[in-house]
Amino acid sequence: NPAHLVGTASGFNNLSVLVGGAVFQPLVGIMLQACTHTYQINGVWTYSIACYQYALLVMPLSYLLALGILLFLRESHPERIHFKSKR
């Protein structure tokens, strides 16, 4: 990768972490609400442990998906690039 794009790649990685939180938090909530093992206590909806396990299953599935994608990536073993600052 060109040296002038390193900052862009780093910024994209940081943005991906934030987007992941914005996507997965509502997704876990939707999956939790879809669970049928709920009951009310004093008017408050309560979810069973099985519901939380079902909703949070998205985390290990995401890790497995990332591992699967990782197997298809190639490492190019680039040489270290040294460049002088333009200051």
PDB file of N, CA and C in Angstrom:
ATOM      1  N   ASN A   1       0.836  -1.186   0.000  1.00  0.00           N
ATOM      2  CA  ASN A   1       0.000   0.000   0.000  1.00  0.00           C
ATOM      3  C   ASN A   1       0.877   1.245   0.000  1.00  0.00           C
ATOM      4  N   PRO A   2       0.451   2.259  -0.708  1.00  0.00           N
ATOM      5  CA  PRO A   2       1.226   3.499  -0.732  1.00  0.00           C
ATOM      6  C   PRO A   2       1.303   4.139   0.657  1.00  0.00           C
ATOM      7  N   ALA A   3       2.450   4.710   0.953  1.00  0.00           N
ATOM      8  CA  ALA A   3       2.668   5.311   2.272  1.00  0.00           C
ATOM      9  C   ALA A   3       1.702   6.458   2.548  1.00  0.00           C
ATOM     10  N   HIS A   4       1.271   7.174   1.506  1.00  0.00           N
ATOM     11  CA  HIS A   4       0.388   8.321   1.733  1.00  0.00           C
ATOM     12  C   HIS A   4      -1.045   7.893   2.075  1.00  0.00           C
ATOM     13  N   LEU A   5      -1.362   6.608   1.984  1.00  0.00           N
ATOM     14  CA  LEU A   5      -2.700   6.129   2.324  1.00  0.00           C
ATOM     15  C   LEU A   5      -2.773   5.456   3.693  1.00  0.00           C
ATOM     16  N   VAL A   6      -1.667   5.435   4.413  1.00  0.00           N
ATOM     17  CA  VAL A   6      -1.647   4.776   5.717  1.00  0.00           C
ATOM     18  C   VAL A   6      -2.618   5.456   6.681  1.00  0.00           C
ATOM     19  N   GLY A   7      -2.663   6.763   6.695  1.00  0.00           N
ATOM     20  CA  GLY A   7      -3.588   7.490   7.562  1.00  0.00           C
ATOM     21  C   GLY A   7      -5.036   7.216   7.207  1.00  0.00           C
ATOM     22  N   THR A   8      -5.325   7.117   5.923  1.00  0.00           N
ATOM     23  CA  THR A   8      -6.684   6.815   5.484  1.00  0.00           C
ATOM     24  C   THR A   8      -7.091   5.420   5.944  1.00  0.00           C
ATOM     25  N   ALA A   9      -6.195   4.461   5.815  1.00  0.00           N
ATOM     26  CA  ALA A   9      -6.492   3.094   6.247  1.00  0.00           C
ATOM     27  C   ALA A   9      -6.710   3.033   7.756  1.00  0.00           C
ATOM     28  N   SER A  10      -5.901   3.759   8.506  1.00  0.00           N
ATOM     29  CA  SER A  10      -6.054   3.795   9.955  1.00  0.00           C
ATOM     30  C   SER A  10      -7.383   4.439  10.348  1.00  0.00           C
ATOM     31  N   GLY A  11      -7.749   5.520   9.688  1.00  0.00           N
ATOM     32  CA  GLY A  11      -9.027   6.174   9.946  1.00  0.00           C
ATOM     33  C   GLY A  11     -10.207   5.277   9.610  1.00  0.00           C
ATOM     34  N   PHE A  12     -10.111   4.545   8.515  1.00  0.00           N
ATOM     35  CA  PHE A  12     -11.176   3.619   8.137  1.00  0.00           C
ATOM     36  C   PHE A  12     -11.338   2.528   9.188  1.00  0.00           C
ATOM     37  N   ASN A  13     -10.226   2.036   9.711  1.00  0.00           N
ATOM     38  CA  ASN A  13     -10.283   1.013  10.753  1.00  0.00           C
ATOM     39  C   ASN A  13     -10.962   1.558  12.005  1.00  0.00           C
ATOM     40  N   ASN A  14     -10.612   2.759  12.423  1.00  0.00           N
ATOM     41  CA  ASN A  14     -11.231   3.361  13.602  1.00  0.00           C
ATOM     42  C   ASN A  14     -12.719   3.601  13.383  1.00  0.00           C
ATOM     43  N   LEU A  15     -13.102   4.021  12.190  1.00  0.00           N
ATOM     44  CA  LEU A  15     -14.509   4.235  11.881  1.00  0.00           C
ATOM     45  C   LEU A  15     -15.275   2.918  11.900  1.00  0.00           C
ATOM     46  N   SER A  16     -14.642   1.847  11.460  1.00  0.00           N
ATOM     47  CA  SER A  16     -15.294   0.535  11.436  1.00  0.00           C
ATOM     48  C   SER A  16     -15.676   0.081  12.844  1.00  0.00           C
ATOM     49  N   VAL A  17     -14.854   0.395  13.817  1.00  0.00           N
ATOM     50  CA  VAL A  17     -15.162   0.041  15.203  1.00  0.00           C
ATOM     51  C   VAL A  17     -16.427   0.764  15.654  1.00  0.00           C
ATOM     52  N   LEU A  18     -16.547   2.039  15.341  1.00  0.00           N
ATOM     53  CA  LEU A  18     -17.731   2.804  15.729  1.00  0.00           C
ATOM     54  C   LEU A  18     -18.975   2.329  14.994  1.00  0.00           C
ATOM     55  N   VAL A  19     -18.843   2.039  13.708  1.00  0.00           N
ATOM     56  CA  VAL A  19     -19.983   1.551  12.927  1.00  0.00           C
ATOM     57  C   VAL A  19     -20.425   0.187  13.449  1.00  0.00           C
ATOM     58  N   GLY A  20     -19.465  -0.637  13.850  1.00  0.00           N
ATOM     59  CA  GLY A  20     -19.807  -1.938  14.420  1.00  0.00           C
ATOM     60  C   GLY A  20     -20.685  -1.796  15.655  1.00  0.00           C
ATOM     61  N   GLY A  21     -20.355  -0.856  16.518  1.00  0.00           N
ATOM     62  CA  GLY A  21     -21.187  -0.608  17.694  1.00  0.00           C
ATOM     63  C   GLY A  21     -22.562  -0.091  17.327  1.00  0.00           C
ATOM     64  N   ALA A  22     -22.631   0.766  16.323  1.00  0.00           N
ATOM     65  CA  ALA A  22     -23.918   1.318  15.892  1.00  0.00           C
ATOM     66  C   ALA A  22     -24.799   0.260  15.240  1.00  0.00           C
ATOM     67  N   VAL A  23     -24.199  -0.765  14.672  1.00  0.00           N
ATOM     68  CA  VAL A  23     -24.973  -1.825  14.018  1.00  0.00           C
ATOM     69  C   VAL A  23     -25.326  -2.935  15.004  1.00  0.00           C
ATOM     70  N   PHE A  24     -24.360  -3.377  15.801  1.00  0.00           N
ATOM     71  CA  PHE A  24     -24.580  -4.544  16.640  1.00  0.00           C
ATOM     72  C   PHE A  24     -25.436  -4.266  17.866  1.00  0.00           C
ATOM     73  N   GLN A  25     -25.397  -3.068  18.432  1.00  0.00           N
ATOM     74  CA  GLN A  25     -26.232  -2.793  19.596  1.00  0.00           C
ATOM     75  C   GLN A  25     -27.717  -2.890  19.263  1.00  0.00           C
ATOM     76  N   PRO A  26     -28.197  -2.258  18.184  1.00  0.00           N
ATOM     77  CA  PRO A  26     -29.614  -2.450  17.837  1.00  0.00           C
ATOM     78  C   PRO A  26     -29.931  -3.885  17.423  1.00  0.00           C
ATOM     79  N   LEU A  27     -28.985  -4.553  16.754  1.00  0.00           N
ATOM     80  CA  LEU A  27     -29.212  -5.932  16.329  1.00  0.00           C
ATOM     81  C   LEU A  27     -29.399  -6.854  17.532  1.00  0.00           C
ATOM     82  N   VAL A  28     -28.590  -6.683  18.558  1.00  0.00           N
ATOM     83  CA  VAL A  28     -28.745  -7.480  19.775  1.00  0.00           C
ATOM     84  C   VAL A  28     -30.088  -7.169  20.431  1.00  0.00           C
ATOM     85  N   GLY A  29     -30.500  -5.918  20.436  1.00  0.00           N
ATOM     86  CA  GLY A  29     -31.801  -5.547  20.993  1.00  0.00           C
ATOM     87  C   GLY A  29     -32.958  -6.171  20.231  1.00  0.00           C
ATOM     88  N   ILE A  30     -32.868  -6.188  18.910  1.00  0.00           N
ATOM     89  CA  ILE A  30     -33.918  -6.802  18.087  1.00  0.00           C
ATOM     90  C   ILE A  30     -33.988  -8.298  18.357  1.00  0.00           C
ATOM     91  N   MET A  31     -32.823  -8.935  18.439  1.00  0.00           N
ATOM     92  CA  MET A  31     -32.803 -10.374  18.708  1.00  0.00           C
ATOM     93  C   MET A  31     -33.320 -10.680  20.113  1.00  0.00           C
ATOM     94  N   LEU A  32     -33.044  -9.810  21.062  1.00  0.00           N
ATOM     95  CA  LEU A  32     -33.531 -10.001  22.425  1.00  0.00           C
ATOM     96  C   LEU A  32     -35.050  -9.875  22.470  1.00  0.00           C
ATOM     97  N   GLN A  33     -35.600  -8.904  21.757  1.00  0.00           N
ATOM     98  CA  GLN A  33     -37.048  -8.735  21.732  1.00  0.00           C
ATOM     99  C   GLN A  33     -37.749  -9.852  20.971  1.00  0.00           C
ATOM    100  N   ALA A  34     -37.053 -10.508  20.054  1.00  0.00           N
ATOM    101  CA  ALA A  34     -37.645 -11.604  19.289  1.00  0.00           C
ATOM    102  C   ALA A  34     -37.737 -12.889  20.109  1.00  0.00           C
ATOM    103  N   CYS A  35     -37.071 -12.942  21.222  1.00  0.00           N
ATOM    104  CA  CYS A  35     -37.067 -14.137  22.062  1.00  0.00           C
ATOM    105  C   CYS A  35     -38.445 -14.331  22.702  1.00  0.00           C
ATOM    106  N   THR A  36     -38.852 -15.577  22.835  1.00  0.00           N
ATOM    107  CA  THR A  36     -40.188 -15.869  23.371  1.00  0.00           C
ATOM    108  C   THR A  36     -40.179 -16.205  24.854  1.00  0.00           C
ATOM    109  N   HIS A  37     -39.018 -16.307  25.483  1.00  0.00           N
ATOM    110  CA  HIS A  37     -38.937 -16.651  26.905  1.00  0.00           C
ATOM    111  C   HIS A  37     -38.916 -15.386  27.755  1.00  0.00           C
ATOM    112  N   THR A  38     -39.981 -14.599  27.654  1.00  0.00           N
ATOM    113  CA  THR A  38     -40.064 -13.353  28.411  1.00  0.00           C
ATOM    114  C   THR A  38     -41.233 -13.428  29.381  1.00  0.00           C
ATOM    115  N   TYR A  39     -41.171 -12.647  30.417  1.00  0.00           N
ATOM    116  CA  TYR A  39     -42.270 -12.552  31.363  1.00  0.00           C
ATOM    117  C   TYR A  39     -42.208 -11.186  32.023  1.00  0.00           C
ATOM    118  N   GLN A  40     -43.320 -10.818  32.664  1.00  0.00           N
ATOM    119  CA  GLN A  40     -43.392  -9.509  33.311  1.00  0.00           C
ATOM    120  C   GLN A  40     -43.322  -9.663  34.823  1.00  0.00           C
ATOM    121  N   ILE A  41     -42.549  -8.794  35.421  1.00  0.00           N
ATOM    122  CA  ILE A  41     -42.498  -8.702  36.875  1.00  0.00           C
ATOM    123  C   ILE A  41     -42.782  -7.250  37.223  1.00  0.00           C
ATOM    124  N   ASN A  42     -43.885  -7.012  37.906  1.00  0.00           N
ATOM    125  CA  ASN A  42     -44.317  -5.660  38.282  1.00  0.00           C
ATOM    126  C   ASN A  42     -44.378  -4.731  37.076  1.00  0.00           C
ATOM    127  N   GLY A  43     -44.851  -5.244  35.950  1.00  0.00           N
ATOM    128  CA  GLY A  43     -45.010  -4.434  34.747  1.00  0.00           C
ATOM    129  C   GLY A  43     -43.748  -4.227  33.937  1.00  0.00           C
ATOM    130  N   VAL A  44     -42.658  -4.853  34.328  1.00  0.00           N
ATOM    131  CA  VAL A  44     -41.387  -4.708  33.617  1.00  0.00           C
ATOM    132  C   VAL A  44     -41.084  -6.017  32.895  1.00  0.00           C
ATOM    133  N   TRP A  45     -40.821  -5.913  31.584  1.00  0.00           N
ATOM    134  CA  TRP A  45     -40.488  -7.109  30.821  1.00  0.00           C
ATOM    135  C   TRP A  45     -39.123  -7.625  31.247  1.00  0.00           C
ATOM    136  N   THR A  46     -39.059  -8.908  31.503  1.00  0.00           N
ATOM    137  CA  THR A  46     -37.830  -9.560  31.931  1.00  0.00           C
ATOM    138  C   THR A  46     -37.515 -10.687  30.959  1.00  0.00           C
ATOM    139  N   TYR A  47     -36.253 -10.818  30.607  1.00  0.00           N
ATOM    140  CA  TYR A  47     -35.818 -11.829  29.650  1.00  0.00           C
ATOM    141  C   TYR A  47     -35.032 -12.907  30.380  1.00  0.00           C
ATOM    142  N   SER A  48     -35.183 -14.130  29.918  1.00  0.00           N
ATOM    143  CA  SER A  48     -34.462 -15.243  30.538  1.00  0.00           C
ATOM    144  C   SER A  48     -32.998 -15.240  30.095  1.00  0.00           C
ATOM    145  N   ILE A  49     -32.213 -16.060  30.747  1.00  0.00           N
ATOM    146  CA  ILE A  49     -30.805 -16.194  30.370  1.00  0.00           C
ATOM    147  C   ILE A  49     -30.695 -16.729  28.952  1.00  0.00           C
ATOM    148  N   ALA A  50     -31.603 -17.623  28.572  1.00  0.00           N
ATOM    149  CA  ALA A  50     -31.590 -18.184  27.215  1.00  0.00           C
ATOM    150  C   ALA A  50     -31.785 -17.085  26.172  1.00  0.00           C
ATOM    151  N   CYS A  51     -32.596 -16.083  26.484  1.00  0.00           N
ATOM    152  CA  CYS A  51     -32.800 -14.963  25.554  1.00  0.00           C
ATOM    153  C   CYS A  51     -31.506 -14.175  25.362  1.00  0.00           C
ATOM    154  N   TYR A  52     -30.814 -13.915  26.461  1.00  0.00           N
ATOM    155  CA  TYR A  52     -29.547 -13.182  26.356  1.00  0.00           C
ATOM    156  C   TYR A  52     -28.499 -13.998  25.611  1.00  0.00           C
ATOM    157  N   GLN A  53     -28.480 -15.306  25.860  1.00  0.00           N
ATOM    158  CA  GLN A  53     -27.538 -16.158  25.135  1.00  0.00           C
ATOM    159  C   GLN A  53     -27.847 -16.151  23.646  1.00  0.00           C
ATOM    160  N   TYR A  54     -29.131 -16.171  23.291  1.00  0.00           N
ATOM    161  CA  TYR A  54     -29.533 -16.125  21.884  1.00  0.00           C
ATOM    162  C   TYR A  54     -29.142 -14.787  21.257  1.00  0.00           C
ATOM    163  N   ALA A  55     -29.432 -13.693  21.956  1.00  0.00           N
ATOM    164  CA  ALA A  55     -29.167 -12.362  21.400  1.00  0.00           C
ATOM    165  C   ALA A  55     -27.669 -12.105  21.250  1.00  0.00           C
ATOM    166  N   LEU A  56     -26.883 -12.553  22.204  1.00  0.00           N
ATOM    167  CA  LEU A  56     -25.443 -12.303  22.159  1.00  0.00           C
ATOM    168  C   LEU A  56     -24.693 -13.329  21.327  1.00  0.00           C
ATOM    169  N   LEU A  57     -25.412 -14.263  20.733  1.00  0.00           N
ATOM    170  CA  LEU A  57     -24.802 -15.228  19.825  1.00  0.00           C
ATOM    171  C   LEU A  57     -24.204 -14.533  18.608  1.00  0.00           C
ATOM    172  N   VAL A  58     -24.647 -13.311  18.355  1.00  0.00           N
ATOM    173  CA  VAL A  58     -24.127 -12.544  17.222  1.00  0.00           C
ATOM    174  C   VAL A  58     -22.627 -12.267  17.386  1.00  0.00           C
ATOM    175  N   MET A  59     -22.137 -12.203  18.607  1.00  0.00           N
ATOM    176  CA  MET A  59     -20.715 -11.929  18.826  1.00  0.00           C
ATOM    177  C   MET A  59     -19.814 -13.078  18.359  1.00  0.00           C
ATOM    178  N   PRO A  60     -19.988 -14.307  18.865  1.00  0.00           N
ATOM    179  CA  PRO A  60     -19.111 -15.375  18.367  1.00  0.00           C
ATOM    180  C   PRO A  60     -19.320 -15.666  16.882  1.00  0.00           C
ATOM    181  N   LEU A  61     -20.539 -15.460  16.382  1.00  0.00           N
ATOM    182  CA  LEU A  61     -20.763 -15.660  14.947  1.00  0.00           C
ATOM    183  C   LEU A  61     -19.981 -14.638  14.128  1.00  0.00           C
ATOM    184  N   SER A  62     -19.890 -13.416  14.626  1.00  0.00           N
ATOM    185  CA  SER A  62     -19.101 -12.388  13.940  1.00  0.00           C
ATOM    186  C   SER A  62     -17.620 -12.748  13.952  1.00  0.00           C
ATOM    187  N   TYR A  63     -17.150 -13.273  15.075  1.00  0.00           N
ATOM    188  CA  TYR A  63     -15.747 -13.689  15.155  1.00  0.00           C
ATOM    189  C   TYR A  63     -15.454 -14.827  14.182  1.00  0.00           C
ATOM    190  N   LEU A  64     -16.377 -15.786  14.081  1.00  0.00           N
ATOM    191  CA  LEU A  64     -16.187 -16.891  13.137  1.00  0.00           C
ATOM    192  C   LEU A  64     -16.204 -16.398  11.698  1.00  0.00           C
ATOM    193  N   LEU A  65     -17.082 -15.441  11.395  1.00  0.00           N
ATOM    194  CA  LEU A  65     -17.123 -14.858  10.053  1.00  0.00           C
ATOM    195  C   LEU A  65     -15.804 -14.149   9.745  1.00  0.00           C
ATOM    196  N   ALA A  66     -15.296 -13.390  10.711  1.00  0.00           N
ATOM    197  CA  ALA A  66     -14.019 -12.698  10.511  1.00  0.00           C
ATOM    198  C   ALA A  66     -12.882 -13.696  10.309  1.00  0.00           C
ATOM    199  N   LEU A  67     -12.899 -14.787  11.056  1.00  0.00           N
ATOM    200  CA  LEU A  67     -11.872 -15.815  10.886  1.00  0.00           C
ATOM    201  C   LEU A  67     -11.968 -16.449   9.504  1.00  0.00           C
ATOM    202  N   GLY A  68     -13.190 -16.688   9.036  1.00  0.00           N
ATOM    203  CA  GLY A  68     -13.377 -17.243   7.697  1.00  0.00           C
ATOM    204  C   GLY A  68     -12.868 -16.311   6.616  1.00  0.00           C
ATOM    205  N   ILE A  69     -13.135 -15.027   6.769  1.00  0.00           N
ATOM    206  CA  ILE A  69     -12.642 -14.041   5.799  1.00  0.00           C
ATOM    207  C   ILE A  69     -11.121 -13.960   5.861  1.00  0.00           C
ATOM    208  N   LEU A  70     -10.578 -14.054   7.059  1.00  0.00           N
ATOM    209  CA  LEU A  70      -9.126 -13.989   7.239  1.00  0.00           C
ATOM    210  C   LEU A  70      -8.404 -15.090   6.466  1.00  0.00           C
ATOM    211  N   LEU A  71      -9.021 -16.242   6.357  1.00  0.00           N
ATOM    212  CA  LEU A  71      -8.387 -17.359   5.655  1.00  0.00           C
ATOM    213  C   LEU A  71      -8.217 -17.092   4.162  1.00  0.00           C
ATOM    214  N   PHE A  72      -9.004 -16.160   3.614  1.00  0.00           N
ATOM    215  CA  PHE A  72      -8.919 -15.857   2.193  1.00  0.00           C
ATOM    216  C   PHE A  72      -8.030 -14.653   1.882  1.00  0.00           C
ATOM    217  N   LEU A  73      -7.487 -13.996   2.906  1.00  0.00           N
ATOM    218  CA  LEU A  73      -6.616 -12.845   2.690  1.00  0.00           C
ATOM    219  C   LEU A  73      -5.186 -13.304   2.446  1.00  0.00           C
ATOM    220  N   ARG A  74      -4.503 -12.584   1.603  1.00  0.00           N
ATOM    221  CA  ARG A  74      -3.106 -12.878   1.311  1.00  0.00           C
ATOM    222  C   ARG A  74      -2.212 -11.898   2.041  1.00  0.00           C
ATOM    223  N   GLU A  75      -1.123 -12.382   2.567  1.00  0.00           N
ATOM    224  CA  GLU A  75      -0.109 -11.514   3.158  1.00  0.00           C
ATOM    225  C   GLU A  75       0.950 -11.282   2.097  1.00  0.00           C
ATOM    226  N   SER A  76       1.231 -10.019   1.831  1.00  0.00           N
ATOM    227  CA  SER A  76       2.187  -9.697   0.770  1.00  0.00           C
ATOM    228  C   SER A  76       3.621  -9.580   1.286  1.00  0.00           C
ATOM    229  N   HIS A  77       3.818  -9.573   2.590  1.00  0.00           N
ATOM    230  CA  HIS A  77       5.136  -9.435   3.210  1.00  0.00           C
ATOM    231  C   HIS A  77       5.916  -8.264   2.607  1.00  0.00           C
ATOM    232  N   PRO A  78       5.381  -7.052   2.735  1.00  0.00           N
ATOM    233  CA  PRO A  78       6.067  -5.902   2.138  1.00  0.00           C
ATOM    234  C   PRO A  78       7.330  -5.542   2.914  1.00  0.00           C
ATOM    235  N   GLU A  79       8.227  -4.884   2.215  1.00  0.00           N
ATOM    236  CA  GLU A  79       9.426  -4.375   2.870  1.00  0.00           C
ATOM    237  C   GLU A  79       9.063  -3.115   3.636  1.00  0.00           C
ATOM    238  N   ARG A  80       9.822  -2.846   4.672  1.00  0.00           N
ATOM    239  CA  ARG A  80       9.571  -1.638   5.460  1.00  0.00           C
ATOM    240  C   ARG A  80       9.921  -0.420   4.615  1.00  0.00           C
ATOM    241  N   ILE A  81       9.015   0.550   4.616  1.00  0.00           N
ATOM    242  CA  ILE A  81       9.212   1.760   3.820  1.00  0.00           C
ATOM    243  C   ILE A  81       9.641   2.886   4.753  1.00  0.00           C
ATOM    244  N   HIS A  82      10.755   3.497   4.459  1.00  0.00           N
ATOM    245  CA  HIS A  82      11.218   4.652   5.209  1.00  0.00           C
ATOM    246  C   HIS A  82      11.119   5.861   4.287  1.00  0.00           C
ATOM    247  N   PHE A  83      10.442   6.882   4.750  1.00  0.00           N
ATOM    248  CA  PHE A  83      10.379   8.092   3.943  1.00  0.00           C
ATOM    249  C   PHE A  83      10.610   9.292   4.848  1.00  0.00           C
ATOM    250  N   LYS A  84      11.151  10.321   4.263  1.00  0.00           N
ATOM    251  CA  LYS A  84      11.487  11.517   5.020  1.00  0.00           C
ATOM    252  C   LYS A  84      10.283  12.436   5.097  1.00  0.00           C
ATOM    253  N   SER A  85      10.153  13.079   6.231  1.00  0.00           N
ATOM    254  CA  SER A  85       9.089  14.043   6.419  1.00  0.00           C
ATOM    255  C   SER A  85       9.337  15.257   5.533  1.00  0.00           C
ATOM    256  N   LYS A  86       8.270  15.913   5.117  1.00  0.00           N
ATOM    257  CA  LYS A  86       8.397  17.084   4.239  1.00  0.00           C
ATOM    258  C   LYS A  86       8.530  18.379   5.030  1.00  0.00           C
ATOM    259  N   ARG A  87       8.851  18.299   6.299  1.00  0.00           N
ATOM    260  CA  ARG A  87       8.977  19.499   7.122  1.00  0.00           C
ATOM    261  C   ARG A  87      10.216  20.251   6.801  1.00  0.00           C
TER     262      ARG A  87
END
